[in-house]
Amino acid sequence: MSLQEKLEALKHETLAKIEAATDLVVLNQIRVETLGKKGPITEVLRGMKDLSAEERPKVGSFANEIRDALAEQLEARKEVLEQEAMDAALAKERIDVTLSGKQMPIGTRHVLTQIMEEMEDIFVGMGYQVVEGYEVEKDHYNFERMNLPKDHPARDMQDTFYITDEILLRTHTSPVQARTMEKHDFSKGPLRMVSPGKVFRRDTDDATHSHQFHQIEGLVIDKNVTMGDLKGTLEVLMQKMFGEDREIRLRPSYFPFTEPSVEVDVSCFKCGGQGCNVCKQTGWIEILGAGMVHPNVLEMSGIDSTKYSGFAFGLGPDRIAMLRYGVNDIRDFYHNDIRFIHQFKGE
Ligand code: FA5
């Protein structure tokens, strides 16, 4: 076989290999094997020194032709394979933007938290500060500083979870009054505070009572604070919570820490006062306890009761939420049934 024939055969063989190559690694191997320094073409070119002067340029230019043709085919095939690799990668990474997204369940604030924050906002708008208290409290603040010494019969009004003789789960948010009063610097202005939070009583759970519930305590101390201020404040609160045409009425009551003490009713938002199942046919709904801070409570906190007076109130957000949303059983707030909770998505 002449050199030319050998080269011709090599060309055909290599072109077939190039055509058959399906990936870039194999293609590169073909290039190295055929056109590389140790490849057959280089070998032919190297052996030219043994050829006659006549044959040398012919074989030389033929070998170069074949080398160029193969290099061209290798390049062309490389482009095809690169394009195919790119297409395959794009197809694999393809994102279908029309697919619907995964729904992440989003939590909501509990309806009682929402109600309490709504009321806090109303008070902040009237210049009150929001104060946090302790759920585990001293008997001293929960009772004694609230004018309920150890043997006071009115302690029975709030059946208590004791931890030790002196430590208990607070039965109301009123101890925050005492803690705030003793710290307040009256030279800087009057005291206006609300304190929301959990309270605990050994009450038997039923539709309107829970052993754990919430209260919002309110306290204002200044010179010349009157019962009229208390009434006006609570009227604003109730109108914002239950509608502009709500009215309130005060009924005499008893709390050891206020004198006089009142129970506050709001005119029924459902029947407007005609009488219905929500207000038990009375036209009024009892909503909170309040009164003028007892002089003993002021004095025990180091406040001169001849100069200062104040009002206080304690309302139950659980009951307010029940009234507003028509919830018949307070225990629904605490069972954490997602079907119930999800009804109050808030804004
Ligand atoms: C008190 O706890 C007084 N500390 C309120 C107060 C503060 C009066 C400041 C004067 C001055 P009372 O026990 O009535 O009061 O409770 C207040 C409110 O808490 C009630 O009107 C009611 O809405 C709510 N409440 C009381 N017991 C329960 C209970 N077991 N479950 C749910 N809510 C309750």
Short mmCIF file of C-alpha atoms and ligand atoms in Angstrom, two decimals:
data_model
loop_
_atom_site.label_atom_id
_atom_site.label_comp_id
_atom_site.label_asym_id
_atom_site.label_seq_id
_atom_site.Cartn_x
_atom_site.Cartn_y
_atom_site.Cartn_z
CA MET A 1 0.00 0.00 0.00
CA SER A 2 1.46 3.35 -1.00
CA LEU A 3 1.72 6.17 1.51
CA GLN A 4 -1.09 8.01 -0.23
CA GLU A 5 -3.33 4.98 0.01
CA LYS A 6 -2.47 4.61 3.66
CA LEU A 7 -3.34 8.25 4.27
CA GLU A 8 -6.58 7.88 2.32
CA ALA A 9 -7.54 4.84 4.40
CA LEU A 10 -6.66 6.69 7.60
CA LYS A 11 -8.85 9.60 6.53
CA HIS A 12 -11.89 7.38 5.97
CA GLU A 13 -11.39 5.47 9.15
CA THR A 14 -10.99 8.66 11.19
CA LEU A 15 -13.98 10.41 9.58
CA ALA A 16 -16.12 7.40 10.52
CA LYS A 17 -14.84 7.58 14.10
CA ILE A 18 -15.56 11.31 14.30
CA GLU A 19 -19.07 10.74 13.02
CA ALA A 20 -19.64 8.01 15.60
CA ALA A 21 -18.24 9.98 18.56
CA THR A 22 -21.04 10.86 20.97
CA ASP A 23 -19.16 12.82 23.57
CA LEU A 24 -16.43 15.42 23.77
CA VAL A 25 -13.96 13.22 25.66
CA VAL A 26 -13.99 10.56 22.96
CA LEU A 27 -13.70 13.23 20.28
CA ASN A 28 -10.66 14.69 21.96
CA GLN A 29 -9.08 11.25 22.13
CA ILE A 30 -9.57 10.85 18.36
CA ARG A 31 -7.93 14.23 17.78
CA VAL A 32 -4.91 13.36 19.92
CA GLU A 33 -4.58 9.88 18.40
CA THR A 34 -4.81 11.10 14.80
CA LEU A 35 -3.28 14.56 14.72
CA GLY A 36 -1.04 14.42 17.81
CA LYS A 37 2.74 14.24 17.81
CA LYS A 38 2.70 10.46 17.97
CA GLY A 39 -0.15 10.12 15.48
CA PRO A 40 0.07 8.50 12.00
CA ILE A 41 0.04 11.77 10.06
CA THR A 42 2.99 13.19 11.97
CA GLU A 43 4.69 9.87 11.37
CA VAL A 44 4.13 10.10 7.61
CA LEU A 45 5.44 13.64 7.55
CA ARG A 46 8.46 12.53 9.55
CA GLY A 47 9.18 9.65 7.10
CA MET A 48 9.24 12.03 4.12
CA LYS A 49 12.96 12.34 4.35
CA ASP A 50 13.18 8.85 2.87
CA LEU A 51 11.11 9.80 -0.17
CA SER A 52 12.47 10.95 -3.48
CA ALA A 53 12.65 14.68 -4.13
CA GLU A 54 9.91 14.27 -6.68
CA GLU A 55 7.48 12.43 -4.41
CA ARG A 56 8.14 14.55 -1.31
CA PRO A 57 6.05 17.66 -2.19
CA LYS A 58 3.13 15.56 -3.47
CA VAL A 59 2.96 13.38 -0.36
CA GLY A 60 3.60 16.42 1.82
CA SER A 61 0.74 18.44 0.43
CA PHE A 62 -1.59 15.39 0.43
CA ALA A 63 -0.80 14.71 4.10
CA ASN A 64 -1.42 18.38 4.94
CA GLU A 65 -4.71 18.30 3.09
CA ILE A 66 -5.86 15.26 5.01
CA ARG A 67 -4.73 16.78 8.31
CA ASP A 68 -6.67 19.98 7.57
CA ALA A 69 -9.75 18.07 6.48
CA LEU A 70 -9.71 15.97 9.64
CA ALA A 71 -9.09 19.02 11.85
CA GLU A 72 -12.07 20.74 10.22
CA GLN A 73 -14.33 17.73 10.77
CA LEU A 74 -13.17 17.41 14.37
CA GLU A 75 -14.02 21.07 14.97
CA ALA A 76 -17.42 20.73 13.28
CA ARG A 77 -18.28 17.63 15.31
CA LYS A 78 -17.08 19.36 18.48
CA GLU A 79 -19.50 22.22 17.86
CA VAL A 80 -22.37 19.78 17.33
CA LEU A 81 -21.54 17.84 20.49
CA GLU A 82 -21.16 21.04 22.54
CA GLN A 83 -24.53 22.25 21.34
CA GLU A 84 -26.10 18.90 22.20
CA ALA A 85 -24.54 18.99 25.68
CA MET A 86 -25.90 22.51 26.21
CA ASP A 87 -29.38 21.51 25.00
CA ALA A 88 -29.38 18.51 27.32
CA ALA A 89 -28.32 20.65 30.31
CA LEU A 90 -30.99 23.24 29.57
CA ALA A 91 -33.64 20.57 29.17
CA LYS A 92 -32.63 19.05 32.51
CA GLU A 93 -32.70 22.37 34.35
CA ARG A 94 -35.88 23.53 32.75
CA ILE A 95 -38.27 25.25 35.19
CA ASP A 96 -41.95 25.14 34.50
CA VAL A 97 -43.03 28.58 35.62
CA THR A 98 -46.67 27.66 35.10
CA LEU A 99 -46.60 25.01 37.86
CA SER A 100 -48.50 26.15 40.95
CA GLY A 101 -46.23 26.87 43.96
CA LYS A 102 -46.14 24.91 47.19
CA GLN A 103 -48.53 26.36 49.76
CA MET A 104 -46.67 27.12 52.99
CA PRO A 105 -49.15 27.19 55.87
CA ILE A 106 -48.87 30.61 57.50
CA GLY A 107 -49.70 30.97 61.17
CA THR A 108 -51.88 33.71 62.58
CA ARG A 109 -51.82 35.53 65.86
CA HIS A 110 -54.28 33.97 68.31
CA VAL A 111 -57.62 35.73 68.42
CA LEU A 112 -57.06 36.66 72.10
CA THR A 113 -53.68 38.18 71.24
CA GLN A 114 -55.37 40.16 68.48
CA ILE A 115 -58.09 41.43 70.82
CA MET A 116 -55.55 42.40 73.48
CA GLU A 117 -53.30 44.20 71.00
CA GLU A 118 -56.30 46.05 69.62
CA MET A 119 -57.21 47.28 73.12
CA GLU A 120 -53.58 48.10 73.94
CA ASP A 121 -53.47 50.28 70.80
CA ILE A 122 -56.58 52.16 71.91
CA PHE A 123 -54.98 52.90 75.28
CA VAL A 124 -51.61 53.82 73.81
CA GLY A 125 -53.56 56.32 71.66
CA MET A 126 -54.87 57.85 74.92
CA GLY A 127 -51.34 58.23 76.35
CA TYR A 128 -51.11 55.02 78.42
CA GLN A 129 -47.94 52.97 78.78
CA VAL A 130 -48.10 49.18 78.42
CA VAL A 131 -46.51 47.35 81.37
CA GLU A 132 -45.72 43.64 81.67
CA GLY A 133 -46.16 41.84 84.97
CA TYR A 134 -45.24 38.44 86.41
CA GLU A 135 -47.47 35.39 86.01
CA VAL A 136 -45.77 33.81 89.04
CA GLU A 137 -46.27 36.46 91.69
CA LYS A 138 -45.79 37.10 95.38
CA ASP A 139 -48.79 36.90 97.70
CA HIS A 140 -47.59 40.31 98.84
CA TYR A 141 -48.34 42.01 95.49
CA ASN A 142 -51.27 39.85 94.40
CA PHE A 143 -53.22 40.30 97.65
CA GLU A 144 -51.62 42.26 100.49
CA ARG A 145 -50.74 45.37 98.53
CA MET A 146 -54.21 45.19 97.02
CA ASN A 147 -55.68 45.69 100.49
CA LEU A 148 -56.30 41.97 101.02
CA PRO A 149 -54.37 40.94 104.14
CA LYS A 150 -53.83 37.21 104.83
CA ASP A 151 -57.12 36.57 106.63
CA HIS A 152 -59.32 38.81 104.48
CA PRO A 153 -62.56 37.02 103.57
CA ALA A 154 -62.58 38.56 100.06
CA ARG A 155 -59.60 36.36 99.15
CA ASP A 156 -62.26 33.70 98.60
CA MET A 157 -63.46 35.68 95.58
CA GLN A 158 -60.34 34.49 93.75
CA ASP A 159 -59.58 30.83 94.39
CA THR A 160 -55.81 30.62 94.15
CA PHE A 161 -53.12 28.21 92.88
CA TYR A 162 -50.41 28.50 95.55
CA ILE A 163 -46.84 27.42 94.81
CA THR A 164 -45.60 28.12 98.34
CA ASP A 165 -47.27 30.07 101.17
CA GLU A 166 -45.86 33.26 99.70
CA ILE A 167 -45.68 32.52 95.95
CA LEU A 168 -48.68 31.95 93.72
CA LEU A 169 -49.97 32.09 90.15
CA ARG A 170 -51.47 35.55 89.99
CA THR A 171 -55.25 35.56 90.18
CA HIS A 172 -55.63 38.92 88.48
CA THR A 173 -53.46 41.55 86.77
CA SER A 174 -53.93 43.97 89.70
CA PRO A 175 -50.50 43.23 91.29
CA VAL A 176 -49.00 45.10 88.32
CA GLN A 177 -50.73 48.21 89.73
CA ALA A 178 -48.73 47.98 92.95
CA ARG A 179 -45.47 47.23 91.18
CA THR A 180 -45.93 50.19 88.83
CA MET A 181 -47.14 52.66 91.47
CA GLU A 182 -44.17 52.09 93.77
CA LYS A 183 -41.76 52.83 90.91
CA HIS A 184 -43.52 55.82 89.38
CA ASP A 185 -41.94 59.25 89.70
CA PHE A 186 -44.88 61.67 89.95
CA SER A 187 -42.65 64.70 89.49
CA LYS A 188 -42.47 63.57 85.85
CA GLY A 189 -46.27 63.49 85.40
CA PRO A 190 -49.32 61.34 86.05
CA LEU A 191 -49.36 57.54 85.86
CA ARG A 192 -51.40 55.96 83.08
CA MET A 193 -50.83 52.29 82.41
CA VAL A 194 -52.43 49.16 81.05
CA SER A 195 -51.14 45.66 81.68
CA PRO A 196 -52.39 42.70 79.65
CA GLY A 197 -51.60 39.10 80.49
CA LYS A 198 -52.54 35.64 81.70
CA VAL A 199 -54.14 35.02 85.07
CA PHE A 200 -55.04 31.79 86.87
CA ARG A 201 -57.82 30.71 89.22
CA ARG A 202 -58.98 27.41 90.62
CA ASP A 203 -62.31 27.92 88.87
CA THR A 204 -64.05 24.88 87.45
CA ASP A 205 -63.89 25.13 83.66
CA ASP A 206 -67.24 25.66 81.99
CA ALA A 207 -68.58 27.61 79.01
CA THR A 208 -67.77 31.00 80.57
CA HIS A 209 -64.99 30.13 83.06
CA SER A 210 -61.47 28.92 82.45
CA HIS A 211 -58.80 28.18 85.08
CA GLN A 212 -56.43 30.20 82.87
CA PHE A 213 -57.74 33.31 81.21
CA HIS A 214 -56.63 36.87 80.44
CA GLN A 215 -57.12 40.29 81.90
CA ILE A 216 -56.17 43.80 80.99
CA GLU A 217 -55.51 45.97 84.00
CA GLY A 218 -55.86 49.73 83.70
CA LEU A 219 -54.64 52.35 86.17
CA VAL A 220 -54.60 56.14 86.15
CA ILE A 221 -53.24 58.17 89.08
CA ASP A 222 -53.09 61.94 89.08
CA LYS A 223 -54.42 64.91 90.99
CA ASN A 224 -58.23 65.26 90.80
CA VAL A 225 -59.02 62.04 88.91
CA THR A 226 -62.73 61.31 89.22
CA MET A 227 -65.28 58.60 88.51
CA GLY A 228 -66.30 60.71 85.49
CA ASP A 229 -62.84 60.15 84.00
CA LEU A 230 -63.25 56.40 84.51
CA LYS A 231 -66.64 56.38 82.84
CA GLY A 232 -65.46 58.50 79.89
CA THR A 233 -62.42 56.29 79.34
CA LEU A 234 -64.38 53.06 79.37
CA GLU A 235 -67.02 54.57 77.08
CA VAL A 236 -64.34 55.35 74.48
CA LEU A 237 -62.97 51.81 74.80
CA MET A 238 -66.36 50.14 74.38
CA GLN A 239 -67.36 52.34 71.45
CA LYS A 240 -64.13 51.50 69.66
CA MET A 241 -64.52 47.80 70.39
CA PHE A 242 -68.26 47.39 69.82
CA GLY A 243 -69.47 50.40 67.81
CA GLU A 244 -70.06 54.15 68.15
CA ASP A 245 -73.60 53.84 69.55
CA ARG A 246 -72.59 51.73 72.56
CA GLU A 247 -73.43 53.05 76.02
CA ILE A 248 -72.10 51.91 79.37
CA ARG A 249 -73.60 51.87 82.84
CA LEU A 250 -71.93 51.55 86.22
CA ARG A 251 -73.45 49.42 88.97
CA PRO A 252 -72.25 49.46 92.56
CA SER A 253 -70.06 46.51 93.44
CA TYR A 254 -67.27 45.53 95.81
CA PHE A 255 -63.53 45.07 95.40
CA PRO A 256 -61.20 45.49 98.41
CA PHE A 257 -58.77 47.57 96.33
CA THR A 258 -61.27 50.16 95.05
CA GLU A 259 -63.68 52.46 96.85
CA PRO A 260 -66.24 52.99 95.47
CA SER A 261 -66.25 49.90 93.28
CA VAL A 262 -68.36 49.29 90.20
CA GLU A 263 -69.30 46.57 87.76
CA VAL A 264 -69.46 47.99 84.24
CA ASP A 265 -72.08 46.90 81.72
CA VAL A 266 -72.15 47.76 78.03
CA SER A 267 -75.40 48.09 76.09
CA CYS A 268 -75.93 44.94 74.05
CA PHE A 269 -74.33 45.29 70.64
CA LYS A 270 -76.56 42.57 69.19
CA CYS A 271 -80.04 43.82 70.11
CA GLY A 272 -79.12 47.43 70.92
CA GLY A 273 -80.75 47.11 74.35
CA GLN A 274 -84.07 45.43 73.44
CA GLY A 275 -83.10 42.12 75.03
CA CYS A 276 -81.81 38.98 73.31
CA ASN A 277 -79.98 35.73 74.00
CA VAL A 278 -76.54 37.44 74.13
CA CYS A 279 -77.57 39.83 76.94
CA LYS A 280 -79.89 37.29 78.56
CA GLN A 281 -82.87 39.58 77.77
CA THR A 282 -81.50 42.42 79.95
CA GLY A 283 -80.17 44.70 77.20
CA TRP A 284 -76.82 44.94 79.06
CA ILE A 285 -73.66 42.82 79.16
CA GLU A 286 -71.34 42.77 82.18
CA ILE A 287 -67.85 43.40 80.94
CA LEU A 288 -65.44 44.44 83.70
CA GLY A 289 -64.78 45.46 87.28
CA ALA A 290 -63.49 48.92 88.19
CA GLY A 291 -63.43 51.66 90.77
CA MET A 292 -61.53 54.49 92.43
CA VAL A 293 -58.22 53.25 93.84
CA HIS A 294 -58.58 52.66 97.60
CA PRO A 295 -56.56 55.15 99.70
CA ASN A 296 -54.92 52.19 101.50
CA VAL A 297 -53.58 50.90 98.17
CA LEU A 298 -52.15 54.34 97.33
CA GLU A 299 -50.56 54.74 100.75
CA MET A 300 -49.03 51.24 100.72
CA SER A 301 -47.30 52.22 97.46
CA GLY A 302 -45.99 55.43 99.01
CA ILE A 303 -48.48 57.77 97.32
CA ASP A 304 -50.09 60.57 99.35
CA SER A 305 -53.82 59.81 99.13
CA THR A 306 -54.72 63.33 100.22
CA LYS A 307 -53.05 64.72 97.10
CA TYR A 308 -53.56 62.00 94.53
CA SER A 309 -56.51 59.94 93.41
CA GLY A 310 -56.98 57.43 90.64
CA PHE A 311 -59.18 54.90 88.94
CA ALA A 312 -58.48 51.28 88.06
CA PHE A 313 -60.23 48.61 86.07
CA GLY A 314 -59.75 44.96 85.16
CA LEU A 315 -61.42 43.56 82.08
CA GLY A 316 -61.55 40.11 80.57
CA PRO A 317 -60.43 39.91 76.91
CA ASP A 318 -61.69 36.31 76.70
CA ARG A 319 -65.23 37.45 77.44
CA ILE A 320 -64.89 40.42 75.09
CA ALA A 321 -63.73 38.12 72.26
CA MET A 322 -66.64 35.76 72.99
CA LEU A 323 -69.10 38.62 72.75
CA ARG A 324 -67.63 40.12 69.65
CA TYR A 325 -67.34 36.90 67.67
CA GLY A 326 -70.32 35.03 69.11
CA VAL A 327 -68.11 32.29 70.63
CA ASN A 328 -70.29 30.29 73.03
CA ASP A 329 -67.59 28.43 74.91
CA ILE A 330 -64.46 30.05 76.39
CA ARG A 331 -62.66 26.68 76.24
CA ASP A 332 -62.57 26.96 72.42
CA PHE A 333 -59.82 29.57 72.84
CA TYR A 334 -57.59 27.07 74.63
CA HIS A 335 -58.14 23.80 72.76
CA ASN A 336 -56.06 25.05 69.84
CA ASP A 337 -58.24 23.36 67.27
CA ILE A 338 -56.80 24.72 64.06
CA ARG A 339 -60.27 24.85 62.44
CA PHE A 340 -61.38 27.27 65.16
CA ILE A 341 -58.21 29.35 65.28
CA HIS A 342 -58.05 29.78 61.50
CA GLN A 343 -61.34 31.63 61.49
CA PHE A 344 -59.60 34.63 63.02
CA LYS A 345 -56.95 35.46 60.50
CA GLY A 346 -56.69 39.14 61.45
CA GLU A 347 -55.42 41.66 58.96
C1 FA5 B 1 -60.83 41.27 89.22
O1 FA5 B 1 -60.07 40.34 88.91
C2 FA5 B 1 -60.33 42.60 89.61
N1 FA5 B 1 -58.90 42.55 89.79
C3 FA5 B 1 -60.71 43.63 88.56
C4 FA5 B 1 -60.50 45.02 89.01
C5 FA5 B 1 -59.31 45.66 88.74
C6 FA5 B 1 -61.49 45.71 89.74
C7 FA5 B 1 -59.08 46.95 89.17
C8 FA5 B 1 -61.28 47.01 90.17
C9 FA5 B 1 -60.08 47.61 89.88
P1 FA5 B 1 -63.00 39.95 88.62
O2 FA5 B 1 -62.73 38.75 89.46
O3 FA5 B 1 -64.43 40.37 88.50
O4 FA5 B 1 -62.14 41.19 89.05
O5 FA5 B 1 -62.44 39.65 87.13
C10 FA5 B 1 -62.42 40.65 86.13
C11 FA5 B 1 -62.85 40.06 84.78
O6 FA5 B 1 -62.11 38.88 84.49
C12 FA5 B 1 -64.30 39.63 84.75
O7 FA5 B 1 -65.14 40.70 84.43
C13 FA5 B 1 -64.29 38.59 83.66
O8 FA5 B 1 -64.38 39.22 82.40
C14 FA5 B 1 -62.94 37.98 83.79
N2 FA5 B 1 -62.97 36.67 84.51
C15 FA5 B 1 -63.03 36.45 85.83
N3 FA5 B 1 -63.00 35.13 86.10
C16 FA5 B 1 -62.89 34.50 84.91
C17 FA5 B 1 -62.77 33.12 84.49
N4 FA5 B 1 -62.71 32.12 85.35
N5 FA5 B 1 -62.69 32.85 83.18
C18 FA5 B 1 -62.71 33.87 82.30
N6 FA5 B 1 -62.78 35.16 82.58
C19 FA5 B 1 -62.89 35.48 83.89
#
